[in-house]
Structure formats: C-alpha cells, structure tokens
Amino acid sequence: MALDAGLVGRSYPPSAVYEVGRATIAEFAAAVGATDPAHTDAGAARALGHPDVVAPPTFAIVVTLGAADVVIADPDVALDYSRVVHGEQRFTHHRPIRAGDRLVSTTTIEAVRTVAGNDMLTTRVDVATEDGEAVCTATSLLVARGTA
C-alpha cells in the first residue's frame, strides 16, 4: 500500500531531553574508531576552543534514531517495518555535539514516494539544545520493500 502524500510536513512533538555524557562520547568514539583526542580528553577539546569533549560527527545517530521512532509508531504512516531497509543517512552539523549538551529532537516527515512498488519515506530530525540553539539536522530515507 502506497504511503499517503498527505503525511508530508507532519511534525511531531519534541523528544525528551537527551543529556550527552563524556563516557557515552568516549564509548561511541571507540566503537567507530575515532581516535581524535578531542573525543576523550577535555583538555585537548578545550585547546581546540570547545568547552568539553566533542562527539564524532556520526554520534548524532544516537540522539536522532530514537527521536524518529515516532514516525514508525504513527498509525497514520502505516509503514511495515518488517520490510524496511535504511536507504540513506545525512547529518548537517551547525556546531559539534559536546558533553554536557541537553538536546531535544523534533521529527518531521519530509517526503513520501513510491518507486517500483517500494515505499520511500524521508524524515528530518532537527536537534537543538533545550534552549533552542540549533546543533544538527539529520535526514534519513527508509525504504519499505514491496511485496511483489
């Protein structure tokens, strides 16, 4: 069943606050092989002009993946998640994510289309501090494979 084009532009309430911790950044950096000392050493990060350690750019997935779950849970979207593959992921950083940040994420459906029997859903997650400072925008494409 094709996704409803009327979903485009639907925004969801902001997520709960996600507090970024030094240990989480260090664990993520180790997991992805990011060896820049600014990810684990506050002194190295400060020498680069940051107030605390900074996360690798792809750390944004930790914050945005759960925030985008509201789309999957929306009964109006009716996406068969058992048939979903991740088609694309992009991050646009407005500034680095850093330890101590208290982030909220707002998810919006950017596009829906059907190609060769496959439903494609593009979402945008805007990440900001709880005070409203823009931090990152994540764009993701989910593909629900057709049954034919």
Tab-separated table of N, CA and C in Angstrom:
chain	number	residue	atom	x	y	z
A	1	MET	N	0.839	-1.174	0.000
A	1	MET	CA	0.000	0.000	0.000
A	1	MET	C	0.887	1.241	0.000
A	2	ALA	N	0.626	2.176	-0.888
A	2	ALA	CA	1.431	3.391	-1.009
A	2	ALA	C	1.223	4.299	0.205
A	3	LEU	N	2.276	4.964	0.594
A	3	LEU	CA	2.186	5.923	1.687
A	3	LEU	C	1.357	7.125	1.244
A	4	ASP	N	0.670	7.726	2.198
A	4	ASP	CA	-0.190	8.874	1.947
A	4	ASP	C	0.666	10.137	1.791
A	5	ALA	N	0.571	10.794	0.636
A	5	ALA	CA	1.337	12.019	0.385
A	5	ALA	C	0.942	13.134	1.363
A	6	GLY	N	-0.223	13.011	1.975
A	6	GLY	CA	-0.662	13.998	2.951
A	6	GLY	C	0.164	13.998	4.231
A	7	LEU	N	1.012	12.997	4.382
A	7	LEU	CA	1.894	12.938	5.557
A	7	LEU	C	3.034	13.952	5.485
A	8	VAL	N	3.367	14.387	4.280
A	8	VAL	CA	4.497	15.313	4.109
A	8	VAL	C	4.234	16.597	4.901
A	9	GLY	N	5.215	16.973	5.684
A	9	GLY	CA	5.106	18.167	6.511
A	9	GLY	C	4.654	17.885	7.933
A	10	ARG	N	4.233	16.645	8.190
A	10	ARG	CA	3.796	16.306	9.554
A	10	ARG	C	4.994	16.371	10.492
A	11	SER	N	4.836	17.151	11.566
A	11	SER	CA	5.868	17.253	12.597
A	11	SER	C	5.326	16.660	13.883
A	12	TYR	N	6.238	16.157	14.681
A	12	TYR	CA	5.887	15.508	15.933
A	12	TYR	C	6.415	16.351	17.085
A	13	PRO	N	5.847	16.185	18.269
A	13	PRO	CA	6.339	16.958	19.427
A	13	PRO	C	7.813	16.667	19.698
A	14	PRO	N	8.507	17.617	20.288
A	14	PRO	CA	9.922	17.396	20.614
A	14	PRO	C	10.096	16.193	21.540
A	15	SER	N	11.247	15.538	21.399
A	15	SER	CA	11.587	14.382	22.228
A	15	SER	C	11.865	14.825	23.655
A	16	ALA	N	12.016	13.844	24.508
A	16	ALA	CA	12.522	14.120	25.851
A	16	ALA	C	13.971	14.606	25.710
A	17	VAL	N	14.453	15.288	26.727
A	17	VAL	CA	15.831	15.785	26.708
A	17	VAL	C	16.802	14.609	26.750
A	18	TYR	N	17.806	14.673	25.883
A	18	TYR	CA	18.900	13.698	25.888
A	18	TYR	C	20.134	14.431	26.386
A	19	GLU	N	20.665	13.993	27.523
A	19	GLU	CA	21.870	14.628	28.064
A	19	GLU	C	23.096	13.872	27.588
A	20	VAL	N	23.980	14.574	26.916
A	20	VAL	CA	25.184	13.982	26.344
A	20	VAL	C	26.255	13.895	27.425
A	21	GLY	N	26.793	12.698	27.614
A	21	GLY	CA	27.814	12.497	28.633
A	21	GLY	C	29.180	12.194	28.032
A	22	ARG	N	30.208	12.507	28.780
A	22	ARG	CA	31.575	12.231	28.330
A	22	ARG	C	31.785	10.741	28.060
A	23	ALA	N	31.295	9.901	28.960
A	23	ALA	CA	31.505	8.455	28.806
A	23	ALA	C	30.824	7.937	27.541
A	24	THR	N	29.633	8.441	27.254
A	24	THR	CA	28.922	7.997	26.052
A	24	THR	C	29.689	8.405	24.802
A	25	ILE	N	30.208	9.617	24.790
A	25	ILE	CA	31.010	10.072	23.646
A	25	ILE	C	32.243	9.185	23.495
A	26	ALA	N	32.931	8.910	24.606
A	26	ALA	CA	34.147	8.088	24.544
A	26	ALA	C	33.833	6.682	24.042
A	27	GLU	N	32.741	6.092	24.521
A	27	GLU	CA	32.348	4.752	24.070
A	27	GLU	C	32.023	4.740	22.579
A	28	PHE	N	31.301	5.743	22.128
A	28	PHE	CA	30.949	5.816	20.718
A	28	PHE	C	32.206	6.006	19.873
A	29	ALA	N	33.090	6.897	20.309
A	29	ALA	CA	34.329	7.139	19.567
A	29	ALA	C	35.135	5.845	19.438
A	30	ALA	N	35.228	5.090	20.513
A	30	ALA	CA	35.958	3.819	20.459
A	30	ALA	C	35.284	2.843	19.506
A	31	ALA	N	33.962	2.804	19.539
A	31	ALA	CA	33.214	1.858	18.692
A	31	ALA	C	33.391	2.141	17.210
A	32	VAL	N	33.528	3.421	16.844
A	32	VAL	CA	33.660	3.766	15.419
A	32	VAL	C	35.112	4.025	15.018
A	33	GLY	N	36.037	3.843	15.946
A	33	GLY	CA	37.449	4.020	15.621
A	33	GLY	C	37.881	5.467	15.480
A	34	ALA	N	37.145	6.388	16.126
A	34	ALA	CA	37.500	7.813	16.079
A	34	ALA	C	38.543	8.078	17.154
A	35	THR	N	39.768	8.385	16.755
A	35	THR	CA	40.883	8.488	17.699
A	35	THR	C	41.289	9.924	18.050
A	36	ASP	N	40.581	10.912	17.552
A	36	ASP	CA	40.915	12.301	17.871
A	36	ASP	C	40.811	12.489	19.383
A	37	PRO	N	41.865	12.992	20.030
A	37	PRO	CA	41.824	13.190	21.485
A	37	PRO	C	40.678	14.096	21.944
A	38	ALA	N	40.166	14.954	21.081
A	38	ALA	CA	39.068	15.853	21.458
A	38	ALA	C	37.800	15.082	21.826
A	39	HIS	N	37.740	13.781	21.473
A	39	HIS	CA	36.580	12.956	21.823
A	39	HIS	C	36.682	12.379	23.234
A	40	THR	N	37.884	12.362	23.793
A	40	THR	CA	38.069	11.706	25.091
A	40	THR	C	38.813	12.550	26.122
A	41	ASP	N	39.440	13.601	25.696
A	41	ASP	CA	40.279	14.411	26.583
A	41	ASP	C	39.763	15.847	26.578
A	42	ALA	N	39.182	16.258	27.721
A	42	ALA	CA	38.607	17.606	27.804
A	42	ALA	C	39.664	18.679	27.552
A	43	GLY	N	40.893	18.453	27.999
A	43	GLY	CA	41.962	19.429	27.760
A	43	GLY	C	42.244	19.596	26.273
A	44	ALA	N	42.281	18.483	25.546
A	44	ALA	CA	42.508	18.555	24.092
A	44	ALA	C	41.353	19.274	23.412
A	45	ALA	N	40.144	19.012	23.877
A	45	ALA	CA	38.980	19.688	23.293
A	45	ALA	C	39.029	21.193	23.586
A	46	ARG	N	39.388	21.542	24.802
A	46	ARG	CA	39.478	22.972	25.158
A	46	ARG	C	40.561	23.678	24.348
A	47	ALA	N	41.655	22.985	24.085
A	47	ALA	CA	42.734	23.580	23.279
A	47	ALA	C	42.245	23.904	21.868
A	48	LEU	N	41.195	23.222	21.435
A	48	LEU	CA	40.610	23.480	20.113
A	48	LEU	C	39.457	24.487	20.182
A	49	GLY	N	39.179	25.011	21.389
A	49	GLY	CA	38.140	26.021	21.540
A	49	GLY	C	36.778	25.494	21.971
A	50	HIS	N	36.701	24.226	22.357
A	50	HIS	CA	35.434	23.646	22.797
A	50	HIS	C	35.361	23.667	24.318
A	51	PRO	N	34.168	23.771	24.883
A	51	PRO	CA	34.058	23.799	26.345
A	51	PRO	C	34.249	22.433	27.004
A	52	ASP	N	34.122	21.353	26.233
A	52	ASP	CA	34.276	19.996	26.773
A	52	ASP	C	34.528	19.081	25.576
A	53	VAL	N	34.618	17.765	25.836
A	53	VAL	CA	34.864	16.835	24.732
A	53	VAL	C	33.748	16.936	23.706
A	54	VAL	N	34.110	16.682	22.446
A	54	VAL	CA	33.141	16.747	21.348
A	54	VAL	C	32.941	15.344	20.788
A	55	ALA	N	31.746	15.122	20.301
A	55	ALA	CA	31.394	13.823	19.756
A	55	ALA	C	31.830	13.711	18.299
A	56	PRO	N	32.144	12.486	17.844
A	56	PRO	CA	32.357	12.285	16.409
A	56	PRO	C	31.084	12.686	15.658
A	57	PRO	N	31.195	13.117	14.415
A	57	PRO	CA	30.011	13.588	13.678
A	57	PRO	C	28.853	12.596	13.630
A	58	THR	N	29.147	11.307	13.521
A	58	THR	CA	28.061	10.332	13.413
A	58	THR	C	27.400	10.010	14.753
A	59	PHE	N	27.907	10.571	15.841
A	59	PHE	CA	27.263	10.398	17.149
A	59	PHE	C	25.818	10.872	17.114
A	60	ALA	N	25.506	11.766	16.196
A	60	ALA	CA	24.139	12.298	16.091
A	60	ALA	C	23.111	11.184	15.937
A	61	ILE	N	23.505	10.032	15.409
A	61	ILE	CA	22.559	8.920	15.262
A	61	ILE	C	22.058	8.447	16.616
A	62	VAL	N	22.890	8.548	17.647
A	62	VAL	CA	22.493	8.142	18.996
A	62	VAL	C	21.304	8.982	19.455
A	63	VAL	N	21.335	10.248	19.129
A	63	VAL	CA	20.290	11.178	19.546
A	63	VAL	C	19.067	11.079	18.638
A	64	THR	N	19.279	10.936	17.345
A	64	THR	CA	18.177	11.056	16.387
A	64	THR	C	17.424	9.764	16.104
A	65	LEU	N	18.055	8.632	16.265
A	65	LEU	CA	17.396	7.375	15.914
A	65	LEU	C	16.137	7.157	16.743
A	66	GLY	N	16.249	7.313	18.034
A	66	GLY	CA	15.079	7.147	18.894
A	66	GLY	C	14.024	8.207	18.659
A	67	ALA	N	14.458	9.426	18.357
A	67	ALA	CA	13.503	10.510	18.111
A	67	ALA	C	12.647	10.228	16.886
A	68	ALA	N	13.226	9.554	15.889
A	68	ALA	CA	12.489	9.264	14.660
A	68	ALA	C	11.519	8.099	14.826
A	69	ASP	N	11.603	7.384	15.939
A	69	ASP	CA	10.682	6.273	16.180
A	69	ASP	C	9.225	6.716	16.212
A	70	VAL	N	8.981	8.000	16.472
A	70	VAL	CA	7.591	8.474	16.492
A	70	VAL	C	6.917	8.273	15.139
A	71	VAL	N	7.691	8.324	14.068
A	71	VAL	CA	7.128	8.116	12.731
A	71	VAL	C	6.705	6.662	12.570
A	72	ILE	N	7.561	5.755	12.982
A	72	ILE	CA	7.265	4.320	12.871
A	72	ILE	C	6.045	3.971	13.715
A	73	ALA	N	5.908	4.606	14.862
A	73	ALA	CA	4.799	4.324	15.769
A	73	ALA	C	3.489	4.993	15.351
A	74	ASP	N	3.538	5.918	14.416
A	74	ASP	CA	2.344	6.651	13.989
A	74	ASP	C	1.450	5.744	13.142
A	75	PRO	N	0.250	5.424	13.606
A	75	PRO	CA	-0.618	4.526	12.841
A	75	PRO	C	-1.035	5.108	11.490
A	76	ASP	N	-1.019	6.422	11.351
A	76	ASP	CA	-1.354	7.033	10.059
A	76	ASP	C	-0.285	6.755	9.007
A	77	VAL	N	0.938	6.531	9.437
A	77	VAL	CA	2.019	6.257	8.487
A	77	VAL	C	1.876	4.841	7.937
A	78	ALA	N	1.528	3.897	8.795
A	78	ALA	CA	1.266	2.509	8.387
A	78	ALA	C	2.421	1.923	7.573
A	79	LEU	N	3.626	2.120	8.070
A	79	LEU	CA	4.817	1.582	7.421
A	79	LEU	C	5.081	0.186	7.972
A	80	ASP	N	5.217	-0.787	7.078
A	80	ASP	CA	5.500	-2.165	7.504
A	80	ASP	C	6.988	-2.265	7.813
A	81	TYR	N	7.327	-2.092	9.095
A	81	TYR	CA	8.729	-2.009	9.488
A	81	TYR	C	9.475	-3.318	9.255
A	82	SER	N	8.757	-4.425	9.153
A	82	SER	CA	9.426	-5.703	8.881
A	82	SER	C	10.010	-5.748	7.473
A	83	ARG	N	9.602	-4.802	6.632
A	83	ARG	CA	10.076	-4.761	5.251
A	83	ARG	C	11.021	-3.568	5.001
A	84	VAL	N	11.405	-2.880	6.059
A	84	VAL	CA	12.172	-1.639	5.923
A	84	VAL	C	13.673	-1.902	5.886
A	85	VAL	N	14.336	-1.212	4.976
A	85	VAL	CA	15.792	-1.114	4.962
A	85	VAL	C	16.141	0.366	5.007
A	86	HIS	N	17.304	0.649	5.543
A	86	HIS	CA	17.758	2.037	5.662
A	86	HIS	C	18.415	2.423	4.339
A	87	GLY	N	17.849	3.399	3.660
A	87	GLY	CA	18.351	3.771	2.340
A	87	GLY	C	19.440	4.829	2.353
A	88	GLU	N	19.366	5.755	3.290
A	88	GLU	CA	20.320	6.871	3.277
A	88	GLU	C	20.281	7.577	4.626
A	89	GLN	N	21.417	8.179	4.995
A	89	GLN	CA	21.506	8.977	6.222
A	89	GLN	C	22.461	10.133	5.980
A	90	ARG	N	22.031	11.346	6.356
A	90	ARG	CA	22.894	12.531	6.240
A	90	ARG	C	22.791	13.349	7.519
A	91	PHE	N	23.907	13.965	7.878
A	91	PHE	CA	23.924	14.876	9.021
A	91	PHE	C	24.472	16.210	8.560
A	92	THR	N	23.794	17.273	8.953
A	92	THR	CA	24.301	18.625	8.750
A	92	THR	C	24.504	19.204	10.144
A	93	HIS	N	25.767	19.458	10.470
A	93	HIS	CA	26.087	19.953	11.813
A	93	HIS	C	26.177	21.474	11.796
A	94	HIS	N	25.495	22.078	12.762
A	94	HIS	CA	25.551	23.529	12.925
A	94	HIS	C	26.644	23.896	13.926
A	95	ARG	N	26.950	22.938	14.779
A	95	ARG	CA	28.087	23.017	15.700
A	95	ARG	C	28.293	21.608	16.247
A	96	PRO	N	29.470	21.318	16.810
A	96	PRO	CA	29.699	19.966	17.331
A	96	PRO	C	28.767	19.638	18.511
A	97	ILE	N	28.415	18.387	18.618
A	97	ILE	CA	27.735	17.894	19.817
A	97	ILE	C	28.822	17.717	20.868
A	98	ARG	N	28.556	18.179	22.085
A	98	ARG	CA	29.591	18.118	23.111
A	98	ARG	C	29.016	17.635	24.436
A	99	ALA	N	29.889	17.114	25.265
A	99	ALA	CA	29.494	16.644	26.589
A	99	ALA	C	28.822	17.787	27.339
A	100	GLY	N	27.763	17.446	28.032
A	100	GLY	CA	27.007	18.451	28.782
A	100	GLY	C	25.823	19.009	28.017
A	101	ASP	N	25.782	18.795	26.703
A	101	ASP	CA	24.624	19.259	25.936
A	101	ASP	C	23.365	18.570	26.434
A	102	ARG	N	22.292	19.318	26.482
A	102	ARG	CA	20.961	18.779	26.772
A	102	ARG	C	20.142	19.034	25.513
A	103	LEU	N	19.923	17.948	24.775
A	103	LEU	CA	19.382	18.064	23.420
A	103	LEU	C	17.942	17.570	23.317
A	104	VAL	N	17.185	18.261	22.485
A	104	VAL	CA	15.836	17.816	22.132
A	104	VAL	C	15.782	17.684	20.615
A	105	SER	N	14.982	16.739	20.161
A	105	SER	CA	14.894	16.449	18.730
A	105	SER	C	13.445	16.553	18.282
A	106	THR	N	13.247	17.195	17.143
A	106	THR	CA	11.919	17.330	16.560
A	106	THR	C	11.936	16.679	15.187
A	107	THR	N	11.027	15.738	14.981
A	107	THR	CA	10.989	14.948	13.749
A	107	THR	C	9.879	15.447	12.837
A	108	THR	N	10.199	15.521	11.536
A	108	THR	CA	9.250	15.941	10.511
A	108	THR	C	9.347	14.986	9.327
A	109	ILE	N	8.206	14.639	8.748
A	109	ILE	CA	8.206	13.857	7.513
A	109	ILE	C	8.437	14.823	6.359
A	110	GLU	N	9.523	14.609	5.639
A	110	GLU	CA	9.917	15.495	4.547
A	110	GLU	C	9.350	15.074	3.188
A	111	ALA	N	9.277	13.762	2.940
A	111	ALA	CA	8.825	13.291	1.621
A	111	ALA	C	8.339	11.859	1.725
A	112	VAL	N	7.386	11.530	0.879
A	112	VAL	CA	6.963	10.145	0.688
A	112	VAL	C	6.812	9.930	-0.808
A	113	ARG	N	7.197	8.747	-1.246
A	113	ARG	CA	7.018	8.404	-2.652
A	113	ARG	C	7.069	6.887	-2.795
A	114	THR	N	6.564	6.436	-3.912
A	114	THR	CA	6.607	5.016	-4.224
A	114	THR	C	7.365	4.855	-5.534
A	115	VAL	N	8.367	3.990	-5.515
A	115	VAL	CA	9.189	3.729	-6.696
A	115	VAL	C	9.276	2.218	-6.874
A	116	ALA	N	8.841	1.749	-8.041
A	116	ALA	CA	8.908	0.320	-8.369
A	116	ALA	C	8.296	-0.558	-7.276
A	117	GLY	N	7.187	-0.096	-6.707
A	117	GLY	CA	6.498	-0.860	-5.680
A	117	GLY	C	7.080	-0.734	-4.284
A	118	ASN	N	8.117	0.076	-4.108
A	118	ASN	CA	8.758	0.295	-2.817
A	118	ASN	C	8.345	1.658	-2.263
A	119	ASP	N	7.863	1.670	-1.019
A	119	ASP	CA	7.528	2.941	-0.376
A	119	ASP	C	8.796	3.556	0.196
A	120	MET	N	8.969	4.852	-0.039
A	120	MET	CA	10.152	5.571	0.454
A	120	MET	C	9.688	6.740	1.311
A	121	LEU	N	10.260	6.801	2.508
A	121	LEU	CA	9.876	7.812	3.474
A	121	LEU	C	11.131	8.557	3.921
A	122	THR	N	11.126	9.862	3.743
A	122	THR	CA	12.258	10.687	4.168
A	122	THR	C	11.845	11.496	5.388
A	123	THR	N	12.665	11.403	6.435
A	123	THR	CA	12.408	12.183	7.641
A	123	THR	C	13.567	13.139	7.900
A	124	ARG	N	13.239	14.216	8.597
A	124	ARG	CA	14.246	15.171	9.058
A	124	ARG	C	14.092	15.281	10.560
A	125	VAL	N	15.205	15.179	11.263
A	125	VAL	CA	15.197	15.370	12.714
A	125	VAL	C	16.080	16.578	13.014
A	126	ASP	N	15.456	17.605	13.561
A	126	ASP	CA	16.188	18.814	13.948
A	126	ASP	C	16.568	18.684	15.418
A	127	VAL	N	17.869	18.760	15.683
A	127	VAL	CA	18.389	18.619	17.041
A	127	VAL	C	18.825	19.998	17.515
A	128	ALA	N	18.378	20.351	18.706
A	128	ALA	CA	18.726	21.650	19.289
A	128	ALA	C	18.947	21.459	20.784
A	129	THR	N	19.609	22.433	21.386
A	129	THR	CA	19.702	22.414	22.844
A	129	THR	C	18.308	22.718	23.390
A	130	GLU	N	18.110	22.414	24.653
A	130	GLU	CA	16.791	22.705	25.219
A	130	GLU	C	16.522	24.207	25.252
A	131	ASP	N	17.565	25.027	25.056
A	131	ASP	CA	17.400	26.482	24.967
A	131	ASP	C	17.137	26.955	23.544
A	132	GLY	N	17.135	26.013	22.583
A	132	GLY	CA	16.790	26.364	21.207
A	132	GLY	C	17.948	26.576	20.258
A	133	GLU	N	19.194	26.372	20.697
A	133	GLU	CA	20.337	26.534	19.800
A	133	GLU	C	20.411	25.337	18.841
A	134	ALA	N	20.393	25.610	17.544
A	134	ALA	CA	20.469	24.541	16.540
A	134	ALA	C	21.818	23.842	16.638
A	135	VAL	N	21.792	22.499	16.633
A	135	VAL	CA	23.007	21.713	16.763
A	135	VAL	C	23.234	20.858	15.520
A	136	CYS	N	22.198	20.172	15.054
A	136	CYS	CA	22.361	19.225	13.956
A	136	CYS	C	21.013	18.976	13.285
A	137	THR	N	21.062	18.678	12.001
A	137	THR	CA	19.884	18.222	11.274
A	137	THR	C	20.238	16.883	10.654
A	138	ALA	N	19.411	15.876	10.943
A	138	ALA	CA	19.609	14.541	10.389
A	138	ALA	C	18.508	14.253	9.385
A	139	THR	N	18.887	13.772	8.228
A	139	THR	CA	17.925	13.387	7.200
A	139	THR	C	18.127	11.907	6.922
A	140	SER	N	17.022	11.177	6.891
A	140	SER	CA	17.110	9.748	6.720
A	140	SER	C	16.032	9.263	5.753
A	141	LEU	N	16.399	8.281	4.954
A	141	LEU	CA	15.474	7.681	3.992
A	141	LEU	C	15.254	6.227	4.387
A	142	LEU	N	13.998	5.870	4.608
A	142	LEU	CA	13.619	4.482	4.872
A	142	LEU	C	12.913	3.945	3.635
A	143	VAL	N	13.224	2.721	3.267
A	143	VAL	CA	12.625	2.070	2.114
A	143	VAL	C	11.890	0.832	2.602
A	144	ALA	N	10.572	0.798	2.381
A	144	ALA	CA	9.773	-0.385	2.702
A	144	ALA	C	9.624	-1.158	1.405
A	145	ARG	N	10.318	-2.297	1.354
A	145	ARG	CA	10.334	-3.104	0.133
A	145	ARG	C	8.935	-3.604	-0.190
A	146	GLY	N	8.606	-3.552	-1.471
A	146	GLY	CA	7.315	-4.042	-1.926
A	146	GLY	C	7.212	-5.561	-1.793
A	147	THR	N	6.008	-6.055	-1.883
A	147	THR	CA	5.791	-7.491	-1.699
A	147	THR	C	5.891	-8.283	-2.996
A	148	ALA	N	5.896	-7.587	-4.119
A	148	ALA	CA	5.933	-8.306	-5.416
A	148	ALA	C	7.330	-8.697	-5.811
